[in-house]
Structure formats: structure tokens, C-alpha cells
Coordinates of C-alpha atoms and ligand atoms in Angstrom, one line a residue:
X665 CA 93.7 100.0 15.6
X666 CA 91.7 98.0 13.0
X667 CA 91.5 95.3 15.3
X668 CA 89.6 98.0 18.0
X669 CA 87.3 98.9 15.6
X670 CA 86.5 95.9 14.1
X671 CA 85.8 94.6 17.7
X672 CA 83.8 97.6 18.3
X673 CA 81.7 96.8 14.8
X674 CA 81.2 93.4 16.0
X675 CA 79.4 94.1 19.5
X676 CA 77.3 97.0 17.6
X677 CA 76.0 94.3 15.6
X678 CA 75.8 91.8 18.4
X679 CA 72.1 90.5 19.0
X680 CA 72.8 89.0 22.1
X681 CA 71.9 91.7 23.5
X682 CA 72.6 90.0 27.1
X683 CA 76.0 89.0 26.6
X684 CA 77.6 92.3 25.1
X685 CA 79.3 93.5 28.1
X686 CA 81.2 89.8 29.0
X687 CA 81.6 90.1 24.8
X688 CA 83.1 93.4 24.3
X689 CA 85.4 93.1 27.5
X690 CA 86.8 89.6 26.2
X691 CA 87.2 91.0 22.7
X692 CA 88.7 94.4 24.1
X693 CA 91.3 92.1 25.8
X694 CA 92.3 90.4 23.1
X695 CA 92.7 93.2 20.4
X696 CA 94.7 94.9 23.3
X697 CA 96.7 91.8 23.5
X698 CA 97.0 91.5 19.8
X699 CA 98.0 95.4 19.6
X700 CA 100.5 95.6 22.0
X701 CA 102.2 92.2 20.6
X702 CA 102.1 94.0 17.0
X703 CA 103.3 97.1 18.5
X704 CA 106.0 95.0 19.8
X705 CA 106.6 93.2 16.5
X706 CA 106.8 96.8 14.5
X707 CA 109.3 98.1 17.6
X708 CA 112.6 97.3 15.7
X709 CA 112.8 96.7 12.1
X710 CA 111.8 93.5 10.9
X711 CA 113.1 93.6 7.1
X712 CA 116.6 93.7 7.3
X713 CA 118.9 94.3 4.3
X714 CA 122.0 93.1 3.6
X715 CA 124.4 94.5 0.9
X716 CA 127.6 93.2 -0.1
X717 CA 130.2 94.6 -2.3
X718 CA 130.5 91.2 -4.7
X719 CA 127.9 90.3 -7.2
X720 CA 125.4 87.5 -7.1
X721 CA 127.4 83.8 -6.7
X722 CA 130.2 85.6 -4.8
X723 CA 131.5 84.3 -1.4
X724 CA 129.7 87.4 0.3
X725 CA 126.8 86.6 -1.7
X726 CA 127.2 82.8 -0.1
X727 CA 127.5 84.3 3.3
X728 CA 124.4 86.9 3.0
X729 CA 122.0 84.0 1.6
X730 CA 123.1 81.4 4.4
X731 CA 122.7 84.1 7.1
X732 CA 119.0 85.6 5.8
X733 CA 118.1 81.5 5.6
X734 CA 119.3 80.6 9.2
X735 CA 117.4 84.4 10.5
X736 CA 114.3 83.2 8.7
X737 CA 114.4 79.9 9.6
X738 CA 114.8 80.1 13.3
X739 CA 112.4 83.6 13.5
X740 CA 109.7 81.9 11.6
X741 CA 109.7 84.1 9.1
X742 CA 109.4 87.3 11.6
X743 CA 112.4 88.5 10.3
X744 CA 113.1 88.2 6.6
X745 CA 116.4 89.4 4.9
X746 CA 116.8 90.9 1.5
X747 CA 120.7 90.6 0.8
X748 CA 121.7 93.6 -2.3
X749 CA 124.3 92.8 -4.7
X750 CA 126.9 94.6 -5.5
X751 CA 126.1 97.8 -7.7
X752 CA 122.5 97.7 -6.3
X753 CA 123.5 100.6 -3.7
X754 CA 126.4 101.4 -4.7
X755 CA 130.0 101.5 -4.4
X756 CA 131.6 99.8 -0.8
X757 CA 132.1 103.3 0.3
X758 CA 128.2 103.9 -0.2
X759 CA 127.4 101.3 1.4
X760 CA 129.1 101.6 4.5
X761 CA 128.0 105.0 4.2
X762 CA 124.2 103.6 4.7
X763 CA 124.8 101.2 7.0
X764 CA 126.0 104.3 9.2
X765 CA 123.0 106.6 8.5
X766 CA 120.9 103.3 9.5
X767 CA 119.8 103.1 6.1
X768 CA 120.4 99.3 6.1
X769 CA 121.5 96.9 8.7
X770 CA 124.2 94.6 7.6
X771 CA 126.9 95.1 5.1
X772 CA 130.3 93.5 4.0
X773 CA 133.0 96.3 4.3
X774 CA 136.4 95.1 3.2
X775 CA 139.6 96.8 4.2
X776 CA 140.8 97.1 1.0
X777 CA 138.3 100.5 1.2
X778 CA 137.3 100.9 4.7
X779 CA 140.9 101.1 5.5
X780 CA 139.9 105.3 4.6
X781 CA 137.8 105.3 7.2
X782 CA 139.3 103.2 9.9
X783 CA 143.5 103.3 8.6
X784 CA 144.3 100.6 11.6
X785 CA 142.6 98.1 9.4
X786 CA 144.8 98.5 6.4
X787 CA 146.9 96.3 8.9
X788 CA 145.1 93.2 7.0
X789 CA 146.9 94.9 3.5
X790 CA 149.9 94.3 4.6
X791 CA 152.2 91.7 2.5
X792 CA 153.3 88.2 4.1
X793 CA 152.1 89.1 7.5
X794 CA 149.1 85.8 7.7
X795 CA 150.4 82.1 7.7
X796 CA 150.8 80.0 4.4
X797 CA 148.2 77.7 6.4
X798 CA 145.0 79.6 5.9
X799 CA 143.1 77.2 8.3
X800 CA 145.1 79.5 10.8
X801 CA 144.1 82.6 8.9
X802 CA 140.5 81.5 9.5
X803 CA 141.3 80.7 13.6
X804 CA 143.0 83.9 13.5
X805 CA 140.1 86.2 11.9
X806 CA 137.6 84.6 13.8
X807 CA 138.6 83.6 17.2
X808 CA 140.9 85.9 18.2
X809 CA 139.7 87.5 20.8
X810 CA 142.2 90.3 21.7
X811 CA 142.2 91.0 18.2
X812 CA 138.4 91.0 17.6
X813 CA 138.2 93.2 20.6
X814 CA 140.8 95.6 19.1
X815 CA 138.8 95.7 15.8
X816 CA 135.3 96.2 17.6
X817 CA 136.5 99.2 19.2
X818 CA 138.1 100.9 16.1
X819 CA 134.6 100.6 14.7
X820 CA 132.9 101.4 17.3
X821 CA 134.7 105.0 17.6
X822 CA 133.6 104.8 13.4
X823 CA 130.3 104.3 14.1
X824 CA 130.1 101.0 12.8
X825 CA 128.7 97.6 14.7
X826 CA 131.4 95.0 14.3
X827 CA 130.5 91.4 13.8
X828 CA 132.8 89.5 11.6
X829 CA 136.2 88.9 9.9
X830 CA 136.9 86.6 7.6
X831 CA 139.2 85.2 4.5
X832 CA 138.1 84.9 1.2
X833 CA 140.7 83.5 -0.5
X834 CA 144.6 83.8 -1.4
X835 CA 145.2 87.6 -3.9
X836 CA 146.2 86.5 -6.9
X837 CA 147.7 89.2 -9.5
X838 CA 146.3 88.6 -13.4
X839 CA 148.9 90.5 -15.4
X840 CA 150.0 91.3 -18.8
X841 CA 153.1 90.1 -18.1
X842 CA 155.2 87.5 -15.8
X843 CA 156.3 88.5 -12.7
X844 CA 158.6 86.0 -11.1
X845 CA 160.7 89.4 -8.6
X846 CA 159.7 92.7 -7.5
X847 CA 161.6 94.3 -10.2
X848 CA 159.3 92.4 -12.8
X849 CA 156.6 95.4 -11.8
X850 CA 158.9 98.5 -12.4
X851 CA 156.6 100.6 -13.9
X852 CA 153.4 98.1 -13.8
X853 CA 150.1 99.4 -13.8
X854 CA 148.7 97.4 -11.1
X855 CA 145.0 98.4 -10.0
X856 CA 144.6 98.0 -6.0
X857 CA 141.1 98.9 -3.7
X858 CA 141.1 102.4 -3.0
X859 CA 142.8 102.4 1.1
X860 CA 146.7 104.4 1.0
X861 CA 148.5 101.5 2.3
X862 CA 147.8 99.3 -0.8
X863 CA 149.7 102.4 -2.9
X864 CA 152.4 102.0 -0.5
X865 CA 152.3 98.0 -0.6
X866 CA 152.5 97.8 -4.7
X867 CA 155.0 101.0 -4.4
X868 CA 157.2 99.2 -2.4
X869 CA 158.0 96.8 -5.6
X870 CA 158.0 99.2 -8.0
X871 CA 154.8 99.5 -9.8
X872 CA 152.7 102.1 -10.2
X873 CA 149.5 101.3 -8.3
X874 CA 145.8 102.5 -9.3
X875 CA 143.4 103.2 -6.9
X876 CA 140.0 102.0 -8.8
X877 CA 136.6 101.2 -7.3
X878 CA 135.8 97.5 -8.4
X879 CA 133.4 98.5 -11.3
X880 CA 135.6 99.8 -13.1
X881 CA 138.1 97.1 -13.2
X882 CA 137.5 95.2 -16.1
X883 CA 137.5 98.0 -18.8
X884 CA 140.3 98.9 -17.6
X885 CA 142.0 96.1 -18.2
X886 CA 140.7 96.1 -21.5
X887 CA 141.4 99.4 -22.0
X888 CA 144.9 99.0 -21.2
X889 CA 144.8 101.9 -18.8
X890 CA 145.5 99.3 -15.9
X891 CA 148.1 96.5 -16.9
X892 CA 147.1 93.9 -14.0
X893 CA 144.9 93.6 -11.0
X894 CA 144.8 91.6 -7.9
X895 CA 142.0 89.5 -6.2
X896 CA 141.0 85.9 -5.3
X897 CA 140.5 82.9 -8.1
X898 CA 136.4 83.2 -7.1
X899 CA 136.4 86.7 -8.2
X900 CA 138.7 87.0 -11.4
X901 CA 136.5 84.5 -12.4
X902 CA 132.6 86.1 -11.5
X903 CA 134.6 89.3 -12.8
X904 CA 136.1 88.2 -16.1
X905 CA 139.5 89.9 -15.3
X906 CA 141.0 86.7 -16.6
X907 CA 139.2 87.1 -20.1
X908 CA 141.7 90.5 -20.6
X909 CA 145.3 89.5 -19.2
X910 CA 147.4 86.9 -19.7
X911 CA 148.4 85.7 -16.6
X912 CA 147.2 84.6 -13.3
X913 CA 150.2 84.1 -10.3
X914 CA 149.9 82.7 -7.4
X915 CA 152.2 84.8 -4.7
X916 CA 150.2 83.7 -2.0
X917 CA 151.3 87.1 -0.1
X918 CA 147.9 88.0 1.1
X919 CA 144.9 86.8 1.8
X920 CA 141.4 88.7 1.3
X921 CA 140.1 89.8 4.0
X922 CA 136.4 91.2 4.8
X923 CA 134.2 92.1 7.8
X924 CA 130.8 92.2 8.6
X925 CA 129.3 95.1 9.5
X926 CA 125.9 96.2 11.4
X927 CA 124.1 99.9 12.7
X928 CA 125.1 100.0 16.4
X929 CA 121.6 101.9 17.2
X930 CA 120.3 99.2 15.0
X931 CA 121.9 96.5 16.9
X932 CA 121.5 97.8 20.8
X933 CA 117.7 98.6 20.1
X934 CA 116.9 94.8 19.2
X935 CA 115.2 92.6 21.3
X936 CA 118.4 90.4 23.5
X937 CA 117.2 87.3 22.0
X938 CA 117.2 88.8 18.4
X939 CA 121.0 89.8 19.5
X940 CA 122.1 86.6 20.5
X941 CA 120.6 85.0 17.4
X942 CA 122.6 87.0 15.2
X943 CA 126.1 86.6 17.0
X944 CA 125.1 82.7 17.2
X945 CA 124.4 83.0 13.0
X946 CA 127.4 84.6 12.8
X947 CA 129.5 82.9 15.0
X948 CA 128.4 79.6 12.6
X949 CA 128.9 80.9 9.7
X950 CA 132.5 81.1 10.1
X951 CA 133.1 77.5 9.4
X952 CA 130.4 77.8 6.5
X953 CA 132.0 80.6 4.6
X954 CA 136.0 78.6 4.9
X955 CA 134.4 76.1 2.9
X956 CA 132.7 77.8 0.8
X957 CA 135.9 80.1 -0.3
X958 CA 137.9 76.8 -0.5
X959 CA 135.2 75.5 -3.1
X960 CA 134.6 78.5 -5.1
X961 CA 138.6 79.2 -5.8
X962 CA 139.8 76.0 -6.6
X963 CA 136.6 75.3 -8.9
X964 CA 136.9 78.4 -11.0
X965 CA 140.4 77.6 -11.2
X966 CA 139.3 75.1 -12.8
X967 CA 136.6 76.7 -15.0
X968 CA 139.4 79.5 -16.3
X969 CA 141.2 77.0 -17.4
X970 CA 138.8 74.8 -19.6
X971 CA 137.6 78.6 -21.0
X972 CA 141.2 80.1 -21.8
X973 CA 143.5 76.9 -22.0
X974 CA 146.3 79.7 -23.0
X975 CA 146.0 81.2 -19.9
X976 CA 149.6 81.3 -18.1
X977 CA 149.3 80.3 -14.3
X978 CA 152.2 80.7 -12.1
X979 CA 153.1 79.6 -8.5
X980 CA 155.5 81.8 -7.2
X981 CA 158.8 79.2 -5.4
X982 CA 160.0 80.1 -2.2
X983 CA 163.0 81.8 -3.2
X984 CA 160.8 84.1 -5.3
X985 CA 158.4 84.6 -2.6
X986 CA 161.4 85.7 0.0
X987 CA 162.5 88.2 -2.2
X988 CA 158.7 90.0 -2.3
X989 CA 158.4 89.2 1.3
X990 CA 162.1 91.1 1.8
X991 CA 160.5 94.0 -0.3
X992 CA 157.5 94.2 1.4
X993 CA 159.5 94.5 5.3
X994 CA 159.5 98.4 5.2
X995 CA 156.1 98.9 4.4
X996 CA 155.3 97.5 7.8
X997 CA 157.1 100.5 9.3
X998 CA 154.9 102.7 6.6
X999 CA 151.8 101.7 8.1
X1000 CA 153.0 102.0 11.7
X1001 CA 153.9 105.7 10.2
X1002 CA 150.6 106.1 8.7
X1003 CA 148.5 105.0 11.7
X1004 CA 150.7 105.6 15.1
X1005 CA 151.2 103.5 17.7
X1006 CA 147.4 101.6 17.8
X1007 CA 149.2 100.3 14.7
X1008 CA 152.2 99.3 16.0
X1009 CA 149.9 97.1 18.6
X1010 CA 147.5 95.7 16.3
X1011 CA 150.6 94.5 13.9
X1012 CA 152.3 92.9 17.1
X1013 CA 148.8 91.1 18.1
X1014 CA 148.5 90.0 14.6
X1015 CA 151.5 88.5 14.5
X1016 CA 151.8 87.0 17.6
X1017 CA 148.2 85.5 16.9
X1018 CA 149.4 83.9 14.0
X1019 CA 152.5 82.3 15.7
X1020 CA 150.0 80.8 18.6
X1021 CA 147.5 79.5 16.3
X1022 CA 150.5 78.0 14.1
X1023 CA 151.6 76.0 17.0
X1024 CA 148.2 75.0 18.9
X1025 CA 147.1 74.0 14.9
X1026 CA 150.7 72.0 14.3
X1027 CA 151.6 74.0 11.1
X1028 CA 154.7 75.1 9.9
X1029 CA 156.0 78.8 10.2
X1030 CA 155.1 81.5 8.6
X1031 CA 157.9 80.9 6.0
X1032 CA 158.9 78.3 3.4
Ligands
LIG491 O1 138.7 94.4 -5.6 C1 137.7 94.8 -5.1 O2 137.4 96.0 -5.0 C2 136.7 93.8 -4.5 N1 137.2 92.5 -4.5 C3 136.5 91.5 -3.8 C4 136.9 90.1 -3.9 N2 135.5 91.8 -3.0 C5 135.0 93.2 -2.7 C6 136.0 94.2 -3.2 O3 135.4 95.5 -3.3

């Protein structure tokens, strides 16, 4: 509209008195040009936001920031991306929550909470069920079609715009105290995300497990109202869990899984070529993010160690990791209790995924 009148203003003030009609119709066309391509522009949002439920330097953050550089980059700046740390909107259940009312467009939404919401995803919660090779985990989360299809339409009945799975990262429990057998947790505090089946999972060994948002973690830990959590190295570093327990062990029982999450009336309403750049962005960073995980556990390791040199790491040996997996067999049956028989499925799929990408990537079994 500014652009009309401003055309209008300048063949007011034309003196060429002779050439105002050719003028204002050639002017007319082009603001009418310019307006519609504008309107166009403005016809789906064009700031998109991004919140994760990790804090700045974080391997969501890593993924948020590659993804808004690659949108900007190849939209020439049409589109820019404004990624929100964690605690900026909230909690993970907040944020799912906005990303639902269309509040924002993209979101990380772990199943360590969403599993509340969508209970067939808790499936990724479940002890010893990925390979010990988590290049296969990777394949697995990412490539998997029949299971990517399975997880698309869970969210889809949720509301939710499905667009990515993937690892971040071996759990890790930091602890008070060593736990070498199930029995070591009788009675253990142990702080877990807030979906049912991690209760059951830390249950099944004997603990006493605490739902908590992640916020609240680290007091406490200091507090000593929680006497061990569980997350990957990247994060009890960035969190400082390690600075108030003693231990760090290394079960290597689960892996951390997120996803990526978009608005579906967000999504559908975009321009197709806007669409297809964000699956191709997506579909890249899948090999991006494995790295970066890989770099950012084994460096804070690293950095843990040269800032508590008395902090006790354990690897768990095989022997000691059959008797958790042996504890953790029933809890399978728990979750096919918990969710019915779309839970029985996604379990069989998962496994069988596993087995397949095992053998096309030539690594051992999913045993030691
Ligand atoms: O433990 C948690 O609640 C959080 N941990 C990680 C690594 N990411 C997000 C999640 O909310």
C-alpha cells in the first residue's frame, strides 16, 4: 500500500504532463507486482523459532544453529531462524505445548517427556533394546523408514509435525555411590525425565526413581534430595551434575534419544519448495549432529576429568551389563502393558531394525 501511494504522489507531481498516463500505468504495474510478491512473502511466517530443551553449547543447540545457518543461507536471508534455549520458554512440556498452539515452529521434544503425551515413544526408554554400535543407532533413528513412518503417524494423531530422530549420546548415571549390579540401587534416589516408563525402568532395579523436570536437577543433587541422575557426558558436563556426585558409570544401556518437532498447519501451509528445503536440512543434518554428539561426549569427558581428577568413572564389563540387561527383560512386557498392542509392534520393528542394520553395517550383536 505504501508503494500505491507513493506511486500515486509521484505522477501528482509529475511535470511531464504528456507522459503521465504511459507513467502511472507502468508504475501501477510495478507496485502491483511488488505488492502481490510481498503479499506472497508475508503469506506464511518468515521468522521461524526454534526452541530446544538444552542450553546454549548443547548438541540441540548444535543442531538448531546449523539448521537456521543452512535455512538462511540457501533462502537468502528470506527466512531467518531464532533458535530459544532452554528455560527461555519454558519447560519441554511448554514447549511442545507451543509448538502445538503454532506458537513457534520447530522444537526438540525428547521422549524422556513427550512419552506423556505420545506413551508409544517411551519405546526409546526402554533398557538394552539399541545396538552397542551406535553408528547403527544413528541408521536406525534416521533411515528407518517403517519405523519413521510409525512415529510420524503417532504424532500426527498428537498434533505434532514429525521430522527427526536422533542420538545424542550413551546415558550415563553420576551417583553417590558405585553401582557395579542392580541390587547396588536398592533404595537409590535416582532422578529420571518425567514419562511413566522411566519409573518402571529404574523400578525394575530397585531404586526409587524421581520424576524431575531438568531444571531442577542440579540442586537436587546438591541437596541430597536426589542421590544420582542419568544423562549423556555432553550434558553432565554443560549441567554441572558432575560437580555434586561422585561418580560417573558407563552402562551403556541406553542411548538418548530426541526428535524434531514442527506445527503441521505450520508445515502444510508453506510454500512446496520451502517444504522440501526443510526435509533436505533435515535429512543432512543427520550425519552433522552424529558427529557432533561423538565430539561433545568424549571432549567433556575429558574436561570432567582435568576439573575433578577425583571423580570415579566406571565402565560397566559384560557380565555386569547382562545382569541389568536380565533385569530390565520384564519392563518390556510393562510397556507393551502400558501402551497395547501399537507397542508390541513398534518394540518388534525396533528390534528387528536393529538386527538388519547390525548385519548390512557388519557389527556384532546386540550383546557382548
Ligand atoms: O534430562 C533431561 O531432562 C534433559 N536431558 C537432555 C540431555 N536433554 C533434554 C532433556 O530434557
Amino acid at each position: 500500500m505504501a508503494l500505491l501511494s507513493a506511486a500515486a504522489g509521484v505522477v501528482m507531481n509529475n511535470n511531464f504532463t504528456g507522459l503521465w498516463f504511459p507513467t502511472l500505468v507502468t508504475i501501477l504495474i510495478v507496485a502491483f507486482g511488488t505488492a502481490c510478491k510481498q503479499e506472497k512473502r508475508h503469506s506464511f511466517v518468515s521468522d521461524w523459532k526454534f526452541a530446544l530443551e538444552e542450553i546454549h553449547g548443547s548438541v540441540q543447540d548444535a543442531y538448531a544453529q546449523k539448521f537456521k545457518e543452512l535455512i538462511e543461507q540457501r533462502t537468502n536471508n528470506e527466512i531467518s531462524v531464532t533458535v530459544y534455549p532452554y528455560g527461555t520458554l519454558g519447560t519441554s512440556d511448554q514447549v511442545t505445548e507451543l509448538i502445538h498452539m503454532g506458537a513457534i515452529q520447530f522444537a526438540t521434544a525428547s521422549p524422556g517427556h513427550l512419552g506423556k503425551t505420545i506413551p508409544e515413544l517411551q519405546l526409546f526408554l526402554l533398557h538394552f533394546v539399541f545396538s552397542n554400535d551406535n553408528v547403527v543407532n544413528q541408521a536406525v533413528l534416521g533411515e528407518s523408514q517403517v519405523l519413521r513412518d510409525y512415529i510420524d503417524q503417532l504424532y500426527q494423531h498428537k498434533g505434532l509435525k514429525f521430522l527427526a530422530l536422533y542420538p545424542e549420546g550413551w546415558q550415563v548415571w553420576t551417583t553417590n555411590k558405585e553401582i557395579r549390579q542392580p541390587q547396588d540401587f536398592a533404595g537409590l534416589k535416582m532422578r529420571v525425565m518425567t514419562s511413566p516408563m522411566l519409573l518402571r525402568a529404574y523400578a525394575a532395579y530397585g531404586a526409587n526413581p524421581t520424576p524431575l523436570p531438568y531444571s531442577e536437577v542440579y540442586s537436587a543433587l546438591q541437596l541430597h534430595m536426589i542421590d544420582a541422575q542419568v544423562n549423556p557426558v555432553f550434558a553432565i558436563e554443560e549441567m554441572s551434575f558432575y560437580e555434586v556426585t561422585d561418580y560417573l558409570i558407563f552402562p551403556r544401556h541406553a542411548q538418548f534419544v530426541t526428535s524434531v518437532v514442527t506445527n503441521p498447519h505450520f508445515f502444510e501451509t508453506l510454500p512446496t519448495d520451502k517444504q522440501q528445503l526443510i526435509k533436505e536440512v533435515i535429512t543432512e543434518l543427520n550425519s552433522y549432529i552424529f558427529t557432533v554428539q561423538e565430539t561433545f561426549n568424549s571432549e567433556r569427558l575429558k574436561t570432567m576429568q582435568t576439573r575433578k581428577p577425583n571423580l570415579q568413572i566406571r565402565y560397566l564389563t559384560a557380565a555386569e551389563r547382562d545382569a541389568f540387561r536380565k533385569a530390565s527383560l520384564p519392563v518390556r512386557q510393562e510397556y507393551i502393558d502400558m501402551v497395547g498392542p501399537r507397542g508390541k509392534a513398534l518394540l518388534t520393528i525396533l528390534l528387528e531394525e536393529v538386527v538388519k542394520a547390525e548385519q548390512e553395517l557388519g557389527s556384532s550383536p546386540n550383546t557382548d
